[in-house]
Short mmCIF file of C-alpha atoms in Angstrom, two decimals:
data_model
loop_
_atom_site.label_atom_id
_atom_site.label_comp_id
_atom_site.label_asym_id
_atom_site.label_seq_id
_atom_site.Cartn_x
_atom_site.Cartn_y
_atom_site.Cartn_z
CA MET A 1 27.62 -3.65 9.21
CA SER A 2 26.00 -0.33 8.21
CA ARG A 3 22.49 0.49 9.25
CA ASN A 4 21.39 0.52 5.61
CA ALA A 5 22.64 -3.03 5.17
CA ARG A 6 20.37 -4.25 7.96
CA VAL A 7 17.22 -3.06 6.18
CA ARG A 8 15.96 -5.59 3.66
CA ILE A 9 14.27 -3.45 1.06
CA LYS A 10 13.45 -5.44 -2.01
CA GLY A 11 12.31 -8.92 -0.99
CA LEU A 12 11.45 -9.92 -4.55
CA TYR A 13 9.62 -13.21 -5.02
CA GLY A 14 9.24 -15.20 -8.21
CA LEU A 15 7.14 -14.13 -11.16
CA PRO A 16 4.19 -16.38 -12.01
CA LYS A 17 5.21 -19.68 -13.59
CA MET A 18 1.66 -20.50 -14.58
CA ARG A 19 -1.71 -18.80 -14.62
CA THR A 20 -4.82 -20.10 -12.91
CA PRO A 21 -7.59 -19.79 -15.53
CA VAL A 22 -10.51 -17.90 -14.03
CA THR A 23 -13.08 -20.49 -15.04
CA PRO A 24 -16.63 -20.82 -13.69
CA LEU A 25 -15.32 -23.62 -11.48
CA VAL A 26 -12.64 -21.36 -9.94
CA ILE A 27 -15.14 -18.53 -9.47
CA ASP A 28 -17.56 -20.86 -7.71
CA ALA A 29 -14.75 -22.22 -5.54
CA VAL A 30 -13.75 -18.76 -4.28
CA ALA A 31 -17.41 -17.84 -3.75
CA ALA A 32 -17.78 -21.04 -1.75
CA PHE A 33 -14.83 -19.99 0.43
CA PHE A 34 -16.71 -16.86 1.50
CA LYS A 35 -20.02 -18.69 1.95
CA ARG A 36 -18.40 -21.44 3.98
CA HIS A 37 -16.99 -18.98 6.50
CA ASN A 38 -20.32 -17.20 6.87
CA GLY A 39 -19.14 -13.61 7.30
CA ARG A 40 -16.09 -14.45 9.39
CA ALA A 41 -13.49 -14.18 6.62
CA LEU A 42 -10.91 -11.41 6.84
CA ALA A 43 -9.15 -9.87 3.83
CA LEU A 44 -5.48 -8.87 3.66
CA THR A 45 -4.58 -6.77 0.61
CA GLY A 46 -1.50 -5.20 -0.94
CA ALA A 47 -0.26 -3.02 -3.76
CA GLY A 48 -1.52 -5.31 -6.51
CA VAL A 49 -5.06 -4.28 -5.64
CA SER A 50 -4.33 -0.63 -6.50
CA VAL A 51 -2.22 -1.13 -9.64
CA PRO A 52 -5.33 -1.04 -11.89
CA SER A 53 -6.01 2.43 -10.40
CA GLY A 54 -2.72 3.61 -11.88
CA ILE A 55 -0.72 3.44 -8.66
CA PRO A 56 2.69 1.80 -9.23
CA ASP A 57 3.82 -1.07 -7.04
CA TYR A 58 7.27 -2.22 -5.93
CA ARG A 59 7.37 -5.96 -6.55
CA GLY A 60 4.72 -6.87 -9.13
CA THR A 61 5.30 -8.05 -12.67
CA ASN A 62 6.03 -4.46 -13.76
CA GLY A 63 6.99 -3.21 -10.30
CA THR A 64 9.53 -0.49 -9.68
CA TYR A 65 12.12 -2.91 -8.28
CA ARG A 66 11.89 -5.17 -11.33
CA VAL A 67 11.84 -2.46 -14.01
CA HIS A 68 14.20 0.01 -12.30
CA GLY A 69 16.67 -2.12 -10.38
CA SER A 70 18.67 0.87 -9.14
CA TYR A 71 15.68 2.56 -7.49
CA ARG A 72 16.05 2.97 -3.74
CA PRO A 73 13.34 4.42 -1.50
CA ILE A 74 14.13 6.66 1.46
CA LEU A 75 14.48 4.73 4.70
CA HIS A 76 12.80 5.63 7.99
CA HIS A 77 15.97 6.61 9.84
CA GLU A 78 17.12 8.75 6.91
CA LEU A 79 13.93 10.80 6.92
CA VAL A 80 14.04 11.18 10.70
CA THR A 81 17.70 12.18 11.01
CA GLN A 82 18.93 13.67 7.73
CA HIS A 83 18.07 17.12 6.37
CA GLU A 84 19.17 16.14 2.84
CA SER A 85 16.91 13.08 2.86
CA ARG A 86 13.94 15.19 3.93
CA GLN A 87 14.65 17.60 1.09
CA ARG A 88 14.79 14.73 -1.38
CA TYR A 89 11.60 13.15 -0.08
CA TRP A 90 9.48 16.30 0.06
CA ALA A 91 10.74 17.59 -3.29
CA ARG A 92 9.74 14.37 -5.03
CA SER A 93 6.47 14.12 -3.11
CA PHE A 94 5.71 17.77 -4.01
CA PHE A 95 5.12 16.59 -7.59
CA GLY A 96 4.02 13.02 -6.91
CA ILE A 97 1.29 13.48 -4.32
CA ARG A 98 -1.30 15.11 -6.58
CA PRO A 99 -1.41 12.23 -9.10
CA ALA A 100 -1.57 9.78 -6.19
CA PHE A 101 -4.57 11.60 -4.71
CA LYS A 102 -6.34 11.68 -8.07
CA ALA A 103 -6.38 7.89 -8.28
CA GLU A 104 -9.86 6.37 -8.14
CA PRO A 105 -10.96 3.03 -6.67
CA ASN A 106 -11.12 0.21 -9.18
CA GLU A 107 -13.33 -2.84 -9.50
CA ILE A 108 -11.22 -4.77 -6.98
CA HIS A 109 -11.80 -2.15 -4.26
CA TYR A 110 -15.51 -2.09 -5.06
CA SER A 111 -15.66 -5.88 -4.98
CA PHE A 112 -14.25 -5.96 -1.45
CA ALA A 113 -16.76 -3.29 -0.39
CA LYS A 114 -19.59 -5.40 -1.83
CA LEU A 115 -18.33 -8.53 -0.07
CA GLU A 116 -18.48 -6.67 3.24
CA ALA A 117 -21.88 -5.13 2.50
CA MET A 118 -23.30 -8.56 1.60
CA GLY A 119 -22.05 -9.96 4.90
CA TYR A 120 -19.30 -12.19 3.53
CA LEU A 121 -16.35 -10.22 4.89
CA ALA A 122 -15.76 -9.31 8.53
CA GLY A 123 -13.16 -6.66 7.74
CA LEU A 124 -10.08 -5.82 5.76
CA ILE A 125 -6.42 -5.16 6.57
CA THR A 126 -4.54 -3.33 3.84
CA GLN A 127 -0.87 -2.58 3.40
CA ASN A 128 -1.79 0.21 0.97
CA VAL A 129 -1.57 3.85 2.04
CA ASP A 130 -3.84 5.27 -0.70
CA GLY A 131 -7.19 5.13 1.12
CA LEU A 132 -8.95 3.60 -1.88
CA HIS A 133 -10.62 0.78 0.04
CA THR A 134 -12.41 3.30 2.23
CA ARG A 135 -13.34 5.48 -0.74
CA ALA A 136 -14.84 2.42 -2.44
CA GLY A 137 -17.14 1.88 0.54
CA SER A 138 -15.38 -0.64 2.77
CA ARG A 139 -16.18 0.23 6.38
CA HIS A 140 -14.04 -1.96 8.60
CA VAL A 141 -10.57 -1.18 7.23
CA LEU A 142 -7.28 -1.27 9.13
CA GLU A 143 -4.45 0.56 7.35
CA LEU A 144 -1.49 -1.52 8.48
CA HIS A 145 1.14 0.84 7.07
CA GLY A 146 -0.70 4.11 7.62
CA THR A 147 -2.02 6.69 5.19
CA LEU A 148 -0.62 9.37 2.89
CA LYS A 149 -3.54 11.63 3.75
CA SER A 150 -1.80 13.23 6.73
CA VAL A 151 1.60 14.19 8.16
CA ARG A 152 2.87 14.12 11.75
CA CYS A 153 5.44 16.25 13.56
CA LEU A 154 8.37 14.18 14.75
CA GLY A 155 8.78 16.52 17.70
CA CYS A 156 5.39 17.05 19.32
CA GLY A 157 3.18 14.60 17.38
CA HIS A 158 0.94 17.29 15.89
CA GLU A 159 -0.91 16.08 12.78
CA GLU A 160 -2.25 17.99 9.81
CA SER A 161 -3.67 16.97 6.47
CA ARG A 162 -1.31 16.30 3.59
CA ASP A 163 -3.32 18.78 1.54
CA THR A 164 -2.67 21.56 4.09
CA PHE A 165 0.98 20.61 4.17
CA GLN A 166 1.12 20.76 0.37
CA HIS A 167 -0.12 24.37 0.44
CA ARG A 168 2.65 25.22 2.91
CA LEU A 169 5.21 23.63 0.61
CA GLU A 170 3.86 25.67 -2.29
CA GLU A 171 4.16 28.91 -0.31
CA LEU A 172 7.79 28.15 0.50
CA ASN A 173 8.72 27.03 -3.03
CA PRO A 174 7.08 29.37 -5.59
CA GLY A 175 9.61 28.49 -8.28
CA TRP A 176 8.72 24.82 -7.97
CA VAL A 177 5.02 25.71 -8.29
CA GLU A 178 5.75 27.42 -11.60
CA PHE A 179 7.66 24.40 -12.82
CA SER A 180 4.87 22.08 -11.65
CA ASN A 181 2.30 24.07 -13.63
CA ALA A 182 4.50 23.95 -16.73
CA LEU A 183 5.05 20.23 -16.25
CA ALA A 184 1.29 19.64 -16.09
CA HIS A 185 0.93 21.03 -19.61
CA SER A 186 4.00 19.27 -21.00
CA SER A 187 3.95 16.12 -23.09
CA GLU A 188 6.88 14.77 -21.08
CA LYS A 189 5.71 13.31 -17.80
CA PRO A 190 8.02 12.28 -14.94
CA VAL A 191 8.15 8.60 -14.02
CA ARG A 192 5.82 7.86 -11.11
CA ARG A 193 6.94 5.64 -8.25
CA PRO A 194 4.93 3.99 -5.46
CA ASP A 195 3.58 5.94 -2.47
CA GLY A 196 3.39 9.39 -4.10
CA ASP A 197 7.04 9.43 -5.17
CA ILE A 198 8.20 10.68 -8.57
CA ASP A 199 11.45 11.01 -10.52
CA LEU A 200 12.50 14.66 -10.72
CA PRO A 201 13.84 16.25 -13.92
CA SER A 202 17.63 16.54 -13.86
CA ASN A 203 17.54 20.36 -13.89
CA LEU A 204 15.91 20.49 -10.44
CA ARG A 205 18.07 20.33 -7.34
CA TYR A 206 16.90 18.83 -4.04
CA GLU A 207 19.06 21.25 -2.09
CA ASP A 208 16.97 24.16 -3.39
CA PHE A 209 13.78 22.76 -1.86
CA VAL A 210 12.45 24.21 1.40
CA TYR A 211 10.19 22.31 3.80
CA PRO A 212 8.42 23.76 6.86
CA THR A 213 8.77 23.02 10.55
CA CYS A 214 5.82 22.45 12.86
CA GLU A 215 3.59 25.46 13.50
CA ARG A 216 2.75 24.16 16.96
CA CYS A 217 6.16 23.40 18.49
CA HIS A 218 8.11 25.57 15.98
CA ALA A 219 10.94 23.05 15.84
CA GLY A 220 9.82 19.59 14.77
CA HIS A 221 10.00 18.22 11.26
CA PHE A 222 7.16 16.36 9.56
CA MET A 223 6.90 12.95 8.00
CA PRO A 224 3.88 11.27 6.40
CA THR A 225 1.79 9.04 8.63
CA VAL A 226 3.04 5.95 6.84
CA VAL A 227 5.50 3.20 7.78
CA PHE A 228 8.72 3.71 5.81
CA PHE A 229 11.19 0.94 5.06
CA GLY A 230 13.07 0.23 8.27
CA GLY A 231 10.27 1.69 10.41
CA ASN A 232 7.82 -0.10 12.70
CA VAL A 233 4.08 -0.54 12.58
CA ASP A 234 2.39 1.43 15.35
CA ASP A 235 1.88 -0.75 18.45
CA ALA A 236 -1.88 -0.16 18.54
CA VAL A 237 -2.23 -0.99 14.85
CA ARG A 238 -0.15 -4.14 15.19
CA THR A 239 -2.21 -5.28 18.18
CA ARG A 240 -5.46 -4.58 16.33
CA SER A 241 -4.28 -6.53 13.27
CA HIS A 242 -3.61 -9.60 15.40
CA GLU A 243 -6.98 -9.23 17.10
CA MET A 244 -8.73 -9.14 13.72
CA VAL A 245 -6.97 -12.31 12.59
CA GLU A 246 -7.77 -13.98 15.91
CA ALA A 247 -11.48 -13.17 15.58
CA ALA A 248 -11.72 -14.39 11.99
CA ASP A 249 -12.30 -17.95 10.80
CA ALA A 250 -10.38 -17.49 7.55
CA LEU A 251 -7.96 -15.16 5.77
CA PHE A 252 -8.24 -14.13 2.12
CA VAL A 253 -4.92 -12.69 0.90
CA CYS A 254 -5.07 -10.68 -2.30
CA GLY A 255 -2.65 -8.67 -4.44
CA THR A 256 0.46 -8.96 -2.27
CA SER A 257 3.71 -10.92 -2.24
CA LEU A 258 3.70 -10.65 1.58
CA SER A 259 7.31 -9.47 1.45
CA THR A 260 6.95 -7.27 4.52
CA PHE A 261 6.98 -9.23 7.77
CA SER A 262 4.21 -7.03 9.21
CA ALA A 263 1.84 -8.63 6.70
CA TYR A 264 3.36 -12.09 6.50
CA ARG A 265 3.17 -12.63 10.25
CA LEU A 266 -0.63 -12.31 10.01
CA VAL A 267 -0.71 -15.18 7.54
CA ARG A 268 1.55 -17.19 9.78
CA GLN A 269 -0.68 -16.42 12.76
CA ALA A 270 -3.75 -17.60 10.86
CA ARG A 271 -2.16 -20.91 9.89
CA GLU A 272 -0.77 -21.53 13.39
CA LYS A 273 -4.33 -21.14 14.65
CA GLY A 274 -5.58 -23.64 12.05
CA LYS A 275 -7.50 -21.06 10.04
CA ASP A 276 -8.27 -21.39 6.34
CA VAL A 277 -5.90 -19.22 4.24
CA LEU A 278 -6.66 -18.57 0.57
CA ILE A 279 -4.09 -16.57 -1.43
CA ALA A 280 -4.97 -14.94 -4.75
CA ASN A 281 -1.91 -13.29 -6.27
CA PHE A 282 -0.34 -13.29 -9.71
CA GLY A 283 3.15 -14.31 -8.67
CA GLU A 284 4.95 -16.11 -5.85
CA THR A 285 4.35 -14.93 -2.29
CA ARG A 286 6.18 -15.37 0.98
CA GLY A 287 3.13 -17.15 2.35
CA ASP A 288 2.56 -19.74 -0.37
CA GLY A 289 3.68 -22.53 1.95
CA ASP A 290 1.20 -21.39 4.60
CA ALA A 291 -1.82 -21.29 2.30
CA SER A 292 -4.66 -23.77 2.26
CA ALA A 293 -4.98 -22.93 -1.44
CA LYS A 294 -3.27 -20.57 -3.89
CA LEU A 295 -4.71 -19.02 -7.05
CA GLU A 296 -2.25 -17.58 -9.56
CA ALA A 297 -4.65 -15.00 -10.95
CA PRO A 298 -4.95 -11.20 -11.11
CA ALA A 299 -7.49 -9.86 -8.63
CA GLU A 300 -9.23 -7.73 -11.26
CA GLU A 301 -10.11 -10.90 -13.18
CA LEU A 302 -11.13 -12.91 -10.12
CA LEU A 303 -13.00 -10.73 -7.64
CA PRO A 304 -15.77 -9.12 -9.75
CA PRO A 305 -17.13 -12.46 -11.07
CA VAL A 306 -16.87 -13.94 -7.55
CA VAL A 307 -19.07 -11.12 -6.25
CA GLU A 308 -21.51 -11.66 -9.11
CA SER A 309 -21.63 -15.37 -8.29
CA LEU A 310 -22.42 -14.62 -4.65
CA GLU A 311 -25.10 -12.13 -5.65
CA HIS A 312 -26.76 -14.88 -7.68
CA GLY A 313 -26.30 -17.43 -4.90
CA SER A 314 -24.49 -20.13 -6.90
CA SER A 315 -21.37 -21.92 -5.63
CA ASP A 316 -20.12 -25.37 -4.73
CA SER A 317 -19.22 -25.29 -1.04
CA SER A 318 -17.10 -28.45 -1.37
CA LEU A 319 -14.42 -26.65 -3.37
CA LEU A 320 -11.17 -25.24 -1.95
CA VAL A 321 -11.65 -27.05 1.35
CA PRO A 322 -8.27 -27.36 3.07
#
């Protein structure tokens, strides 16, 4: 079996069969969940939280895997070992990273920040690499799959900001800078993919793209400080994620199908410890069978009125009790 065949990339789960109406009763029930756990609830979020900010996802209703079935992301071992794969990745990211960095937090991110500020949320673990939870004001955030904001040398471990690295790419590829400027003023926009990726026009060739080596060790190649498909969560991050679940009384899962095992195992840990697990996701998730309750509703419709309900102090604490 090839190494590629051992990496399960897609992990698509079912689209929603029904929609949970976001009624006053449902809003009060979710508010009661947070009140009942008295500041010891932990949030676990995924790509669905950032879709309203214009960041594409992989597995949602209009996700890249569903709409573009032939799309295949670069795998961890390809980026680490293959020059051609690094050219492909950095060429696509050269165009895609700026739009990704321009994304702004949406009302879901701000709702989580308010829940923490009001004392209803102990912390938040996110699978997203966009940094929008922190920008919205959440303070206790663990980025399970890393961040796009920096890059790391595979040789010596030296890190630098993605913005600095972008300037180095621009210096090495002046022709691509010219094309990027022309593209910015064109009515035809490339198709954006998740995680700062973008479809390149057919007249551009990956093999023409130049990427730099490390300025410290003068030999190592860089990769973003994110977990690619087929890669592993950093040991310290994995340990911290389990500690956060252990310390919490409940887990609120939002905007994720839990397809990646690094996230799903946290849900499984919570249920094995007898903790209350509430899932709010518009579509089937890997953890539906582990949930105390499941709401088939988009987070942007659910979270803001829940926060408003908590601000006004009204909820029925008998609802959504496992």
